[in-house]
mmCIF file of C-alpha atoms (C1' of nucleotides) and ligand atoms in Angstrom:
data_model
loop_
_atom_site.group_PDB
_atom_site.id
_atom_site.type_symbol
_atom_site.label_atom_id
_atom_site.label_comp_id
_atom_site.label_asym_id
_atom_site.label_seq_id
_atom_site.Cartn_x
_atom_site.Cartn_y
_atom_site.Cartn_z
ATOM 1 C CA MET A 1 84.056 -133.703 -41.385
ATOM 2 C CA GLN A 2 81.520 -130.965 -40.745
ATOM 3 C CA GLU A 3 81.253 -130.588 -44.473
ATOM 4 C CA MET A 4 80.568 -134.288 -44.770
ATOM 5 C CA ILE A 5 77.561 -133.916 -42.547
ATOM 6 C CA THR A 6 76.463 -130.961 -44.629
ATOM 7 C CA ILE A 7 76.784 -132.937 -47.820
ATOM 8 C CA PHE A 8 74.800 -135.741 -46.236
ATOM 9 C CA GLN A 9 72.137 -133.333 -45.110
ATOM 10 C CA ASP A 10 71.911 -131.832 -48.579
ATOM 11 C CA TYR A 11 71.483 -135.272 -50.070
ATOM 12 C CA LEU A 12 68.737 -136.086 -47.603
ATOM 13 C CA GLN A 13 66.916 -132.819 -48.166
ATOM 14 C CA GLN A 14 67.028 -133.216 -51.901
ATOM 15 C CA ASN A 15 65.276 -136.520 -51.450
ATOM 16 C CA GLY A 16 62.675 -135.370 -49.009
ATOM 17 C CA LEU A 17 64.433 -137.048 -46.099
ATOM 18 C CA ARG A 18 65.497 -135.657 -42.742
ATOM 19 C CA LEU A 19 68.764 -135.531 -40.866
ATOM 20 C CA THR A 20 67.677 -137.009 -37.572
ATOM 21 C CA SER A 21 69.849 -137.297 -34.484
ATOM 22 C CA GLN A 22 70.301 -141.004 -35.143
ATOM 23 C CA ARG A 23 71.401 -140.440 -38.708
ATOM 24 C CA GLU A 24 73.792 -137.722 -37.679
ATOM 25 C CA LEU A 25 75.353 -139.851 -34.980
ATOM 26 C CA ILE A 26 75.799 -142.793 -37.295
ATOM 27 C CA ALA A 27 77.271 -140.585 -40.005
ATOM 28 C CA ARG A 28 79.675 -138.887 -37.599
ATOM 29 C CA THR A 29 80.763 -142.209 -36.178
ATOM 30 C CA PHE A 30 81.419 -143.468 -39.677
ATOM 31 C CA PHE A 31 83.451 -140.400 -40.662
ATOM 32 C CA GLN A 32 85.665 -140.422 -37.631
ATOM 33 C CA ASN A 33 86.700 -144.016 -38.207
ATOM 34 C CA ARG A 34 89.331 -145.226 -40.605
ATOM 35 C CA GLY A 35 87.909 -146.930 -43.649
ATOM 36 C CA HIS A 36 86.738 -150.508 -44.124
ATOM 37 C CA ILE A 37 84.452 -150.559 -41.122
ATOM 38 C CA SER A 38 81.676 -153.075 -40.774
ATOM 39 C CA THR A 39 78.089 -152.085 -40.096
ATOM 40 C CA GLU A 40 78.241 -154.201 -36.985
ATOM 41 C CA GLU A 41 81.192 -152.194 -35.691
ATOM 42 C CA ILE A 42 79.466 -148.882 -36.432
ATOM 43 C CA TYR A 43 76.458 -150.217 -34.572
ATOM 44 C CA ARG A 44 78.561 -151.120 -31.546
ATOM 45 C CA GLN A 45 80.237 -147.711 -31.391
ATOM 46 C CA VAL A 46 77.006 -145.852 -31.864
ATOM 47 C CA ARG A 47 75.302 -147.769 -29.084
ATOM 48 C CA LYS A 48 77.876 -146.582 -26.591
ATOM 49 C CA ILE A 49 76.562 -143.075 -27.098
ATOM 50 C CA ALA A 50 72.941 -143.820 -27.879
ATOM 51 C CA PRO A 51 72.142 -147.248 -26.466
ATOM 52 C CA GLY A 52 68.585 -147.191 -27.722
ATOM 53 C CA ILE A 53 69.494 -147.134 -31.377
ATOM 54 C CA GLY A 54 68.426 -150.117 -33.444
ATOM 55 C CA PHE A 55 70.521 -151.986 -35.954
ATOM 56 C CA ALA A 56 67.861 -151.530 -38.586
ATOM 57 C CA THR A 57 68.470 -147.806 -38.373
ATOM 58 C CA THR A 58 72.195 -148.372 -38.625
ATOM 59 C CA TYR A 59 71.816 -150.483 -41.718
ATOM 60 C CA ARG A 60 69.406 -148.004 -43.243
ATOM 61 C CA THR A 61 71.694 -145.081 -42.577
ATOM 62 C CA MET A 62 74.771 -146.772 -43.971
ATOM 63 C CA LYS A 63 72.796 -147.438 -47.103
ATOM 64 C CA LEU A 64 71.851 -143.775 -47.300
ATOM 65 C CA LEU A 65 75.480 -142.781 -46.871
ATOM 66 C CA ALA A 66 76.401 -145.012 -49.767
ATOM 67 C CA GLU A 67 73.593 -143.617 -51.910
ATOM 68 C CA SER A 68 74.712 -140.096 -51.131
ATOM 69 C CA GLY A 69 78.131 -140.954 -52.475
ATOM 70 C CA LEU A 70 79.859 -140.433 -49.138
ATOM 71 C CA ALA A 71 80.481 -144.106 -48.438
ATOM 72 C CA SER A 72 81.519 -147.026 -50.605
ATOM 73 C CA LEU A 73 80.329 -150.511 -49.963
ATOM 74 C CA ARG A 74 82.989 -153.208 -49.933
ATOM 75 C CA ARG A 75 82.622 -156.933 -49.696
ATOM 76 C CA PHE A 76 85.836 -158.769 -49.019
ATOM 77 C CA GLY A 77 84.263 -162.193 -48.988
ATOM 78 C CA GLU A 78 84.029 -162.297 -45.221
ATOM 79 C CA GLY A 79 80.295 -162.800 -45.313
ATOM 80 C CA PHE A 80 79.436 -159.241 -44.346
ATOM 81 C CA SER A 81 79.782 -155.735 -45.704
ATOM 82 C CA ARG A 82 82.207 -152.990 -44.916
ATOM 83 C CA TYR A 83 82.039 -149.327 -45.782
ATOM 84 C CA GLU A 84 84.761 -146.841 -46.410
ATOM 85 C CA PRO A 85 84.683 -143.066 -46.908
ATOM 86 C CA ALA A 86 84.266 -142.211 -50.549
ATOM 87 C CA GLY A 87 83.873 -138.456 -50.489
ATOM 88 C CA THR A 88 86.861 -137.170 -52.350
ATOM 89 C CA ALA A 89 89.044 -140.256 -52.162
ATOM 90 C CA GLU A 90 90.071 -141.654 -55.483
ATOM 91 C CA HIS A 91 89.596 -145.171 -56.605
ATOM 92 C CA HIS A 92 91.871 -147.771 -55.095
ATOM 93 C CA ASP A 93 92.208 -151.504 -54.722
ATOM 94 C CA HIS A 94 93.033 -153.701 -51.758
ATOM 95 C CA LEU A 95 95.776 -155.904 -50.448
ATOM 96 C CA ILE A 96 94.356 -158.135 -47.727
ATOM 97 C CA CYS A 97 96.221 -160.237 -45.185
ATOM 98 C CA THR A 98 94.366 -163.511 -44.771
ATOM 99 C CA LYS A 99 95.862 -164.087 -41.350
ATOM 100 C CA CYS A 100 95.494 -160.839 -39.417
ATOM 101 C CA GLY A 101 92.968 -159.060 -41.622
ATOM 102 C CA LYS A 102 95.199 -156.078 -42.315
ATOM 103 C CA ILE A 103 94.096 -154.125 -45.349
ATOM 104 C CA ILE A 104 96.367 -151.963 -47.431
ATOM 105 C CA GLU A 105 95.061 -149.737 -50.171
ATOM 106 C CA PHE A 106 96.881 -149.175 -53.391
ATOM 107 C CA GLU A 107 96.332 -147.774 -56.790
ATOM 108 C CA ASN A 108 98.173 -148.624 -59.921
ATOM 109 C CA ASP A 109 97.403 -146.833 -63.121
ATOM 110 C CA ARG A 110 99.097 -149.393 -65.269
ATOM 111 C CA ILE A 111 96.864 -152.156 -63.911
ATOM 112 C CA GLU A 112 93.822 -149.980 -64.491
ATOM 113 C CA ALA A 113 94.906 -149.219 -68.023
ATOM 114 C CA LEU A 114 95.516 -152.876 -68.774
ATOM 115 C CA GLN A 115 92.083 -153.765 -67.469
ATOM 116 C CA LYS A 116 90.480 -151.292 -69.794
ATOM 117 C CA SER A 117 92.458 -152.540 -72.716
ATOM 118 C CA VAL A 118 91.507 -156.143 -72.030
ATOM 119 C CA ALA A 119 87.872 -155.105 -71.724
ATOM 120 C CA ARG A 120 87.953 -153.120 -74.946
ATOM 121 C CA ARG A 121 89.379 -156.102 -76.745
ATOM 122 C CA HIS A 122 86.271 -158.031 -75.703
ATOM 123 C CA GLY A 123 83.851 -155.263 -76.628
ATOM 124 C CA PHE A 124 83.147 -154.325 -73.026
ATOM 125 C CA HIS A 125 82.592 -150.863 -71.710
ATOM 126 C CA VAL A 126 83.991 -150.843 -68.177
ATOM 127 C CA THR A 127 81.907 -149.245 -65.467
ATOM 128 C CA ASP A 128 83.603 -150.619 -62.388
ATOM 129 C CA HIS A 129 86.031 -153.210 -61.159
ATOM 130 C CA LYS A 130 87.212 -154.955 -58.070
ATOM 131 C CA LEU A 131 90.736 -156.117 -57.439
ATOM 132 C CA GLU A 132 91.582 -157.852 -54.220
ATOM 133 C CA VAL A 133 94.986 -159.355 -53.661
ATOM 134 C CA TYR A 134 95.130 -161.823 -50.794
ATOM 135 C CA GLY A 135 98.244 -162.899 -49.014
ATOM 136 C CA LEU A 136 100.329 -162.626 -45.886
ATOM 137 C CA CYS A 137 101.576 -159.303 -44.634
ATOM 138 C CA ARG A 138 105.137 -158.803 -43.471
ATOM 139 C CA LYS A 139 104.314 -159.548 -39.841
ATOM 140 C CA CYS A 140 102.272 -162.629 -40.555
ATOM 141 C CA ARG A 141 104.999 -164.166 -42.678
ATOM 142 C CA GLN A 142 106.894 -164.275 -39.350
ATOM 143 C CA MET B 1 85.239 -186.292 -68.157
ATOM 144 C CA GLN B 2 85.596 -189.932 -67.130
ATOM 145 C CA GLU B 3 88.978 -189.030 -65.763
ATOM 146 C CA MET B 4 87.418 -186.264 -63.730
ATOM 147 C CA ILE B 5 85.241 -188.773 -61.964
ATOM 148 C CA THR B 6 88.283 -190.930 -61.412
ATOM 149 C CA ILE B 7 90.198 -188.045 -59.914
ATOM 150 C CA PHE B 8 87.251 -187.276 -57.683
ATOM 151 C CA GLN B 9 87.021 -190.887 -56.609
ATOM 152 C CA ASP B 10 90.709 -190.986 -55.830
ATOM 153 C CA TYR B 11 90.374 -187.879 -53.712
ATOM 154 C CA LEU B 12 87.460 -189.393 -51.830
ATOM 155 C CA GLN B 13 89.217 -192.686 -51.257
ATOM 156 C CA GLN B 14 92.336 -190.995 -49.992
ATOM 157 C CA ASN B 15 90.173 -189.304 -47.408
ATOM 158 C CA GLY B 16 88.229 -192.353 -46.375
ATOM 159 C CA LEU B 17 85.120 -191.202 -48.232
ATOM 160 C CA ARG B 18 82.959 -192.980 -50.762
ATOM 161 C CA LEU B 19 81.827 -192.205 -54.256
ATOM 162 C CA THR B 20 78.094 -192.692 -53.852
ATOM 163 C CA SER B 21 75.561 -192.532 -56.660
ATOM 164 C CA GLN B 22 74.485 -189.080 -55.483
ATOM 165 C CA ARG B 23 78.013 -187.753 -55.486
ATOM 166 C CA GLU B 24 78.704 -189.207 -58.880
ATOM 167 C CA LEU B 25 75.559 -187.702 -60.376
ATOM 168 C CA ILE B 26 76.290 -184.279 -58.932
ATOM 169 C CA ALA B 27 79.888 -184.406 -60.129
ATOM 170 C CA ARG B 28 78.891 -185.497 -63.631
ATOM 171 C CA THR B 29 76.266 -182.799 -63.835
ATOM 172 C CA PHE B 30 78.835 -180.250 -62.796
ATOM 173 C CA PHE B 31 81.398 -181.420 -65.350
ATOM 174 C CA GLN B 32 79.062 -181.434 -68.286
ATOM 175 C CA ASN B 33 78.049 -177.841 -67.682
ATOM 176 C CA ARG B 34 79.939 -174.782 -68.752
ATOM 177 C CA GLY B 35 81.633 -172.986 -65.902
ATOM 178 C CA HIS B 36 80.237 -170.496 -63.398
ATOM 179 C CA ILE B 37 77.260 -172.580 -62.396
ATOM 180 C CA SER B 38 75.391 -171.980 -59.166
ATOM 181 C CA THR B 39 74.756 -174.708 -56.622
ATOM 182 C CA GLU B 40 71.068 -174.026 -57.020
ATOM 183 C CA GLU B 41 71.285 -174.715 -60.756
ATOM 184 C CA ILE B 42 73.215 -177.947 -60.201
ATOM 185 C CA TYR B 43 70.566 -178.952 -57.713
ATOM 186 C CA ARG B 44 67.788 -178.307 -60.230
ATOM 187 C CA GLN B 45 69.464 -180.313 -62.960
ATOM 188 C CA VAL B 46 70.292 -183.178 -60.660
ATOM 189 C CA ARG B 47 66.732 -183.428 -59.407
ATOM 190 C CA LYS B 48 65.450 -184.050 -62.907
ATOM 191 C CA ILE B 49 67.348 -187.311 -62.863
ATOM 192 C CA ALA B 50 67.184 -188.148 -59.172
ATOM 193 C CA PRO B 51 64.243 -186.270 -57.686
ATOM 194 C CA GLY B 52 64.878 -187.554 -54.196
ATOM 195 C CA ILE B 53 68.239 -185.867 -53.813
ATOM 196 C CA GLY B 54 68.518 -183.240 -51.092
ATOM 197 C CA PHE B 55 70.105 -179.849 -51.430
ATOM 198 C CA ALA B 56 72.275 -180.481 -48.405
ATOM 199 C CA THR B 57 73.905 -183.303 -50.346
ATOM 200 C CA THR B 58 74.367 -181.009 -53.317
ATOM 201 C CA TYR B 59 76.038 -178.366 -51.211
ATOM 202 C CA ARG B 60 78.198 -180.945 -49.496
ATOM 203 C CA THR B 61 79.278 -182.492 -52.760
ATOM 204 C CA MET B 62 80.136 -179.177 -54.383
ATOM 205 C CA LYS B 63 82.293 -178.458 -51.397
ATOM 206 C CA LEU B 64 84.035 -181.792 -51.819
ATOM 207 C CA LEU B 65 84.617 -181.052 -55.495
ATOM 208 C CA ALA B 66 86.239 -177.791 -54.520
ATOM 209 C CA GLU B 67 88.383 -179.476 -51.884
ATOM 210 C CA SER B 68 89.482 -182.066 -54.390
ATOM 211 C CA GLY B 69 90.727 -179.282 -56.603
ATOM 212 C CA LEU B 70 88.299 -180.079 -59.410
ATOM 213 C CA ALA B 71 86.065 -177.066 -58.834
ATOM 214 C CA SER B 72 86.752 -173.451 -57.955
ATOM 215 C CA LEU B 73 84.402 -171.426 -55.859
ATOM 216 C CA ARG B 74 83.530 -168.003 -57.221
ATOM 217 C CA ARG B 75 81.538 -165.248 -55.621
ATOM 218 C CA PHE B 76 80.534 -162.498 -57.977
ATOM 219 C CA GLY B 77 78.699 -160.479 -55.397
ATOM 220 C CA GLU B 78 75.324 -161.841 -56.399
ATOM 221 C CA GLY B 79 74.605 -163.161 -52.950
ATOM 222 C CA PHE B 80 75.311 -166.784 -53.810
ATOM 223 C CA SER B 81 78.186 -168.959 -54.924
ATOM 224 C CA ARG B 82 79.122 -170.322 -58.287
ATOM 225 C CA TYR B 83 81.556 -173.073 -59.178
ATOM 226 C CA GLU B 84 83.640 -173.573 -62.246
ATOM 227 C CA PRO B 85 85.792 -176.475 -63.371
ATOM 228 C CA ALA B 86 89.332 -176.082 -62.135
ATOM 229 C CA GLY B 87 90.938 -179.339 -63.151
ATOM 230 C CA THR B 88 93.607 -178.330 -65.586
ATOM 231 C CA ALA B 89 92.355 -174.845 -66.380
ATOM 232 C CA GLU B 90 94.791 -172.114 -65.600
ATOM 233 C CA HIS B 91 94.083 -169.115 -63.514
ATOM 234 C CA HIS B 92 91.914 -166.453 -65.062
ATOM 235 C CA ASP B 93 89.921 -163.391 -64.154
ATOM 236 C CA HIS B 94 86.452 -162.244 -65.128
ATOM 237 C CA LEU B 95 84.753 -159.624 -67.216
ATOM 238 C CA ILE B 96 81.115 -159.419 -66.149
ATOM 239 C CA CYS B 97 78.231 -157.693 -67.925
ATOM 240 C CA THR B 98 76.065 -156.027 -65.316
ATOM 241 C CA LYS B 99 73.055 -156.053 -67.616
ATOM 242 C CA CYS B 100 72.820 -159.558 -69.084
ATOM 243 C CA GLY B 101 75.140 -161.406 -66.726
ATOM 244 C CA LYS B 102 77.475 -162.567 -69.467
ATOM 245 C CA ILE B 103 80.845 -163.638 -68.125
ATOM 246 C CA ILE B 104 84.034 -163.616 -70.140
ATOM 247 C CA GLU B 105 87.240 -165.090 -68.838
ATOM 248 C CA PHE B 106 90.600 -163.560 -69.490
ATOM 249 C CA GLU B 107 94.136 -163.794 -68.331
ATOM 250 C CA ASN B 108 96.749 -161.158 -68.541
ATOM 251 C CA ASP B 109 100.234 -161.875 -67.367
ATOM 252 C CA ARG B 110 101.193 -158.240 -67.181
ATOM 253 C CA ILE B 111 98.364 -157.524 -64.753
ATOM 254 C CA GLU B 112 99.395 -160.506 -62.673
ATOM 255 C CA ALA B 113 102.986 -159.391 -62.629
ATOM 256 C CA LEU B 114 102.038 -155.865 -61.633
ATOM 257 C CA GLN B 115 99.926 -157.187 -58.794
ATOM 258 C CA LYS B 116 102.841 -159.157 -57.458
ATOM 259 C CA SER B 117 105.125 -156.206 -57.700
ATOM 260 C CA VAL B 118 102.682 -153.954 -55.852
ATOM 261 C CA ALA B 119 102.313 -156.585 -53.158
ATOM 262 C CA ARG B 120 106.026 -157.052 -52.803
ATOM 263 C CA ARG B 121 106.466 -153.340 -52.382
ATOM 264 C CA HIS B 122 104.139 -153.583 -49.362
ATOM 265 C CA GLY B 123 105.842 -156.620 -47.894
ATOM 266 C CA PHE B 124 103.046 -158.978 -48.860
ATOM 267 C CA HIS B 125 103.386 -162.522 -50.011
ATOM 268 C CA VAL B 126 100.545 -163.112 -52.475
ATOM 269 C CA THR B 127 98.574 -166.321 -52.169
ATOM 270 C CA ASP B 128 95.538 -165.476 -54.229
ATOM 271 C CA HIS B 129 93.675 -162.670 -55.882
ATOM 272 C CA LYS B 130 90.386 -161.752 -57.423
ATOM 273 C CA LEU B 131 89.923 -159.366 -60.300
ATOM 274 C CA GLU B 132 86.447 -158.690 -61.575
ATOM 275 C CA VAL B 133 85.837 -156.076 -64.213
ATOM 276 C CA TYR B 134 82.229 -154.980 -64.489
ATOM 277 C CA GLY B 135 80.687 -153.263 -67.457
ATOM 278 C CA LEU B 136 78.425 -153.629 -70.440
ATOM 279 C CA CYS B 137 79.071 -156.176 -73.123
ATOM 280 C CA ARG B 138 78.883 -155.332 -76.793
ATOM 281 C CA LYS B 139 75.229 -156.378 -77.091
ATOM 282 C CA CYS B 140 74.097 -154.560 -73.980
ATOM 283 C CA ARG B 141 75.683 -151.315 -75.095
ATOM 284 C CA GLN B 142 73.031 -151.520 -77.853
ATOM 285 C "C1'" DA C 1 47.519 -123.870 -31.828
ATOM 286 C "C1'" DA C 2 45.167 -127.813 -33.676
ATOM 287 C "C1'" DT C 3 44.884 -130.972 -37.358
ATOM 288 C "C1'" DT C 4 46.654 -133.509 -40.930
ATOM 289 C "C1'" DA C 5 50.268 -135.548 -43.701
ATOM 290 C "C1'" DA C 6 54.783 -137.360 -44.252
ATOM 291 C "C1'" DT C 7 58.841 -139.446 -42.615
ATOM 292 C "C1'" DA C 8 61.616 -142.117 -39.009
ATOM 293 C "C1'" DT C 9 62.326 -145.333 -35.471
ATOM 294 C "C1'" DG C 10 62.929 -149.725 -32.840
ATOM 295 C "C1'" DA C 11 61.431 -154.389 -32.120
ATOM 296 C "C1'" DG C 12 61.024 -158.303 -33.961
ATOM 297 C "C1'" DA C 13 59.676 -161.213 -37.873
ATOM 298 C "C1'" DA C 14 61.115 -162.572 -42.434
ATOM 299 C "C1'" DT C 15 64.503 -163.640 -45.980
ATOM 300 C "C1'" DC C 16 67.957 -166.250 -48.269
ATOM 301 C "C1'" DA C 17 72.067 -168.901 -48.996
ATOM 302 C "C1'" DT C 18 74.371 -171.998 -46.518
ATOM 303 C "C1'" DT C 19 75.497 -175.170 -42.705
ATOM 304 C "C1'" DG C 20 74.417 -178.103 -38.737
ATOM 305 C "C1'" DT C 21 71.800 -181.925 -36.500
ATOM 306 C "C1'" DC C 22 70.192 -186.311 -36.332
ATOM 307 C "C1'" DA C 23 67.728 -190.500 -37.103
ATOM 308 C "C1'" DA C 24 67.656 -193.843 -40.587
ATOM 309 C "C1'" DG C 25 70.065 -196.172 -44.496
ATOM 310 C "C1'" DA C 26 74.002 -198.306 -47.072
ATOM 311 C "C1'" DA C 27 78.532 -200.011 -47.343
ATOM 312 C "C1'" DA C 28 82.735 -201.856 -45.506
ATOM 313 C "C1'" DA C 29 85.137 -204.275 -41.893
ATOM 314 C "C1'" DA C 30 85.379 -207.696 -38.506
ATOM 315 C "C1'" DT D 1 76.127 -211.566 -39.103
ATOM 316 C "C1'" DT D 2 77.483 -208.011 -36.144
ATOM 317 C "C1'" DT D 3 79.842 -203.889 -35.709
ATOM 318 C "C1'" DT D 4 81.768 -199.804 -37.318
ATOM 319 C "C1'" DT D 5 81.967 -196.078 -40.525
ATOM 320 C "C1'" DC D 6 80.215 -193.141 -43.722
ATOM 321 C "C1'" DT D 7 75.890 -190.952 -46.194
ATOM 322 C "C1'" DT D 8 71.704 -189.267 -46.817
ATOM 323 C "C1'" DG D 9 67.493 -186.384 -46.608
ATOM 324 C "C1'" DA D 10 64.484 -183.712 -43.783
ATOM 325 C "C1'" DC D 11 64.429 -179.994 -41.331
ATOM 326 C "C1'" DA D 12 66.247 -176.821 -37.866
ATOM 327 C "C1'" DA D 13 69.664 -173.306 -37.216
ATOM 328 C "C1'" DT D 14 72.658 -169.651 -38.645
ATOM 329 C "C1'" DG D 15 73.954 -164.978 -39.656
ATOM 330 C "C1'" DA D 16 73.776 -160.849 -42.307
ATOM 331 C "C1'" DT D 17 70.493 -158.040 -44.034
ATOM 332 C "C1'" DT D 18 65.824 -156.427 -45.050
ATOM 333 C "C1'" DC D 19 60.950 -155.964 -44.180
ATOM 334 C "C1'" DT D 20 56.774 -154.939 -41.393
ATOM 335 C "C1'" DC D 21 54.283 -152.302 -38.557
ATOM 336 C "C1'" DA D 22 52.767 -149.853 -34.638
ATOM 337 C "C1'" DT D 23 54.432 -145.927 -32.522
ATOM 338 C "C1'" DA D 24 57.041 -141.547 -32.493
ATOM 339 C "C1'" DT D 25 58.642 -137.150 -34.670
ATOM 340 C "C1'" DT D 26 58.592 -133.673 -37.539
ATOM 341 C "C1'" DA D 27 56.654 -130.746 -41.116
ATOM 342 C "C1'" DA D 28 52.762 -128.708 -43.508
ATOM 343 C "C1'" DT D 29 48.172 -126.940 -43.533
ATOM 344 C "C1'" DT D 30 44.152 -125.023 -41.601
HETATM 345 ZN ZN1 ZN E 201 98.867 -160.077 -41.426
HETATM 346 ZN ZN1 ZN E 202 89.757 -149.113 -49.329
HETATM 347 ZN ZN1 ZN E 203 75.463 -157.885 -71.592
HETATM 348 ZN ZN1 ZN E 204 85.883 -168.354 -64.783
#
DNA sequence: AATTAATATGAGAATCATTGTCAAGAAAAA
DNA sequence: TTTTTCTTGACAATGATTCTCATATTAATT
């Protein structure tokens, strides 16, 4: 966690940017949350501690976190963005409950391998992918 | 193609709606295009024939086409929606070139099966999914 | 320290795809 | 024909995100 801030600071410095109190607070808030948090939610939490902070700053900082490689942007088709920690975590995909919003992460090497093989067959060089499986979680099935 | 219009008309009638000239033109324009077309593009094409048409009507009609099951909404993270024919076509996923925008469709039963098995393992009942593989197509790799 | 240069912030305007509102029009029903 | 229902187009509204800009902060230079 402390190291995260350090990594962030390094990234900022290398780009001639500064680690301000606002940026640090936003970054810390992000790190101490579980993944898949919306910018809006970060903004709300941050305001409890520093009520004067603006949402523009929140948006800007989340973008910086993503650029630094510490956060990954996710769009689950809800009409807004979410971020999740991306420091050392490996790639994963998502299982999303359409009723309660529960998100489960999974990774499956065989699926990944099959994707690459399909892509190769079409002459594509894969750089990224997005797999979202929607459905009802155990609870929501009743 | 004619049958598509008929199916659309049936859907409308069953819901107490009418097949107006605007709706018919928008539907025909949609059907005679290849898939993955944006609402904006439909709107442009339609206006060449009926310049007075409004974009609200275009949006509304595309929505109706989707509800009728004749069109499928796709969001490729470009910030806007696309539609593709969904009449009899089977499910498929997408391979997207991040440089030229080329889109290739594919289907792979093994991937689908693996998705279901992962979901089952987590107690999920799958209703839908979205798999987008991004990369560079043969041309764009140089 | 004083001055100058660069970067950051918050408030609010702007953007952009999409949807809502509503008065006027067209079609169907009575 | 009158009444009811559904459509339309113009334009306002929405909501997430970005931009603008005047005002702070901080860093660099003298
Ligand atoms: Zn659920
Ligand atoms: Zn995740
Ligand atoms: Zn390409
Ligand atoms: Zn497709």
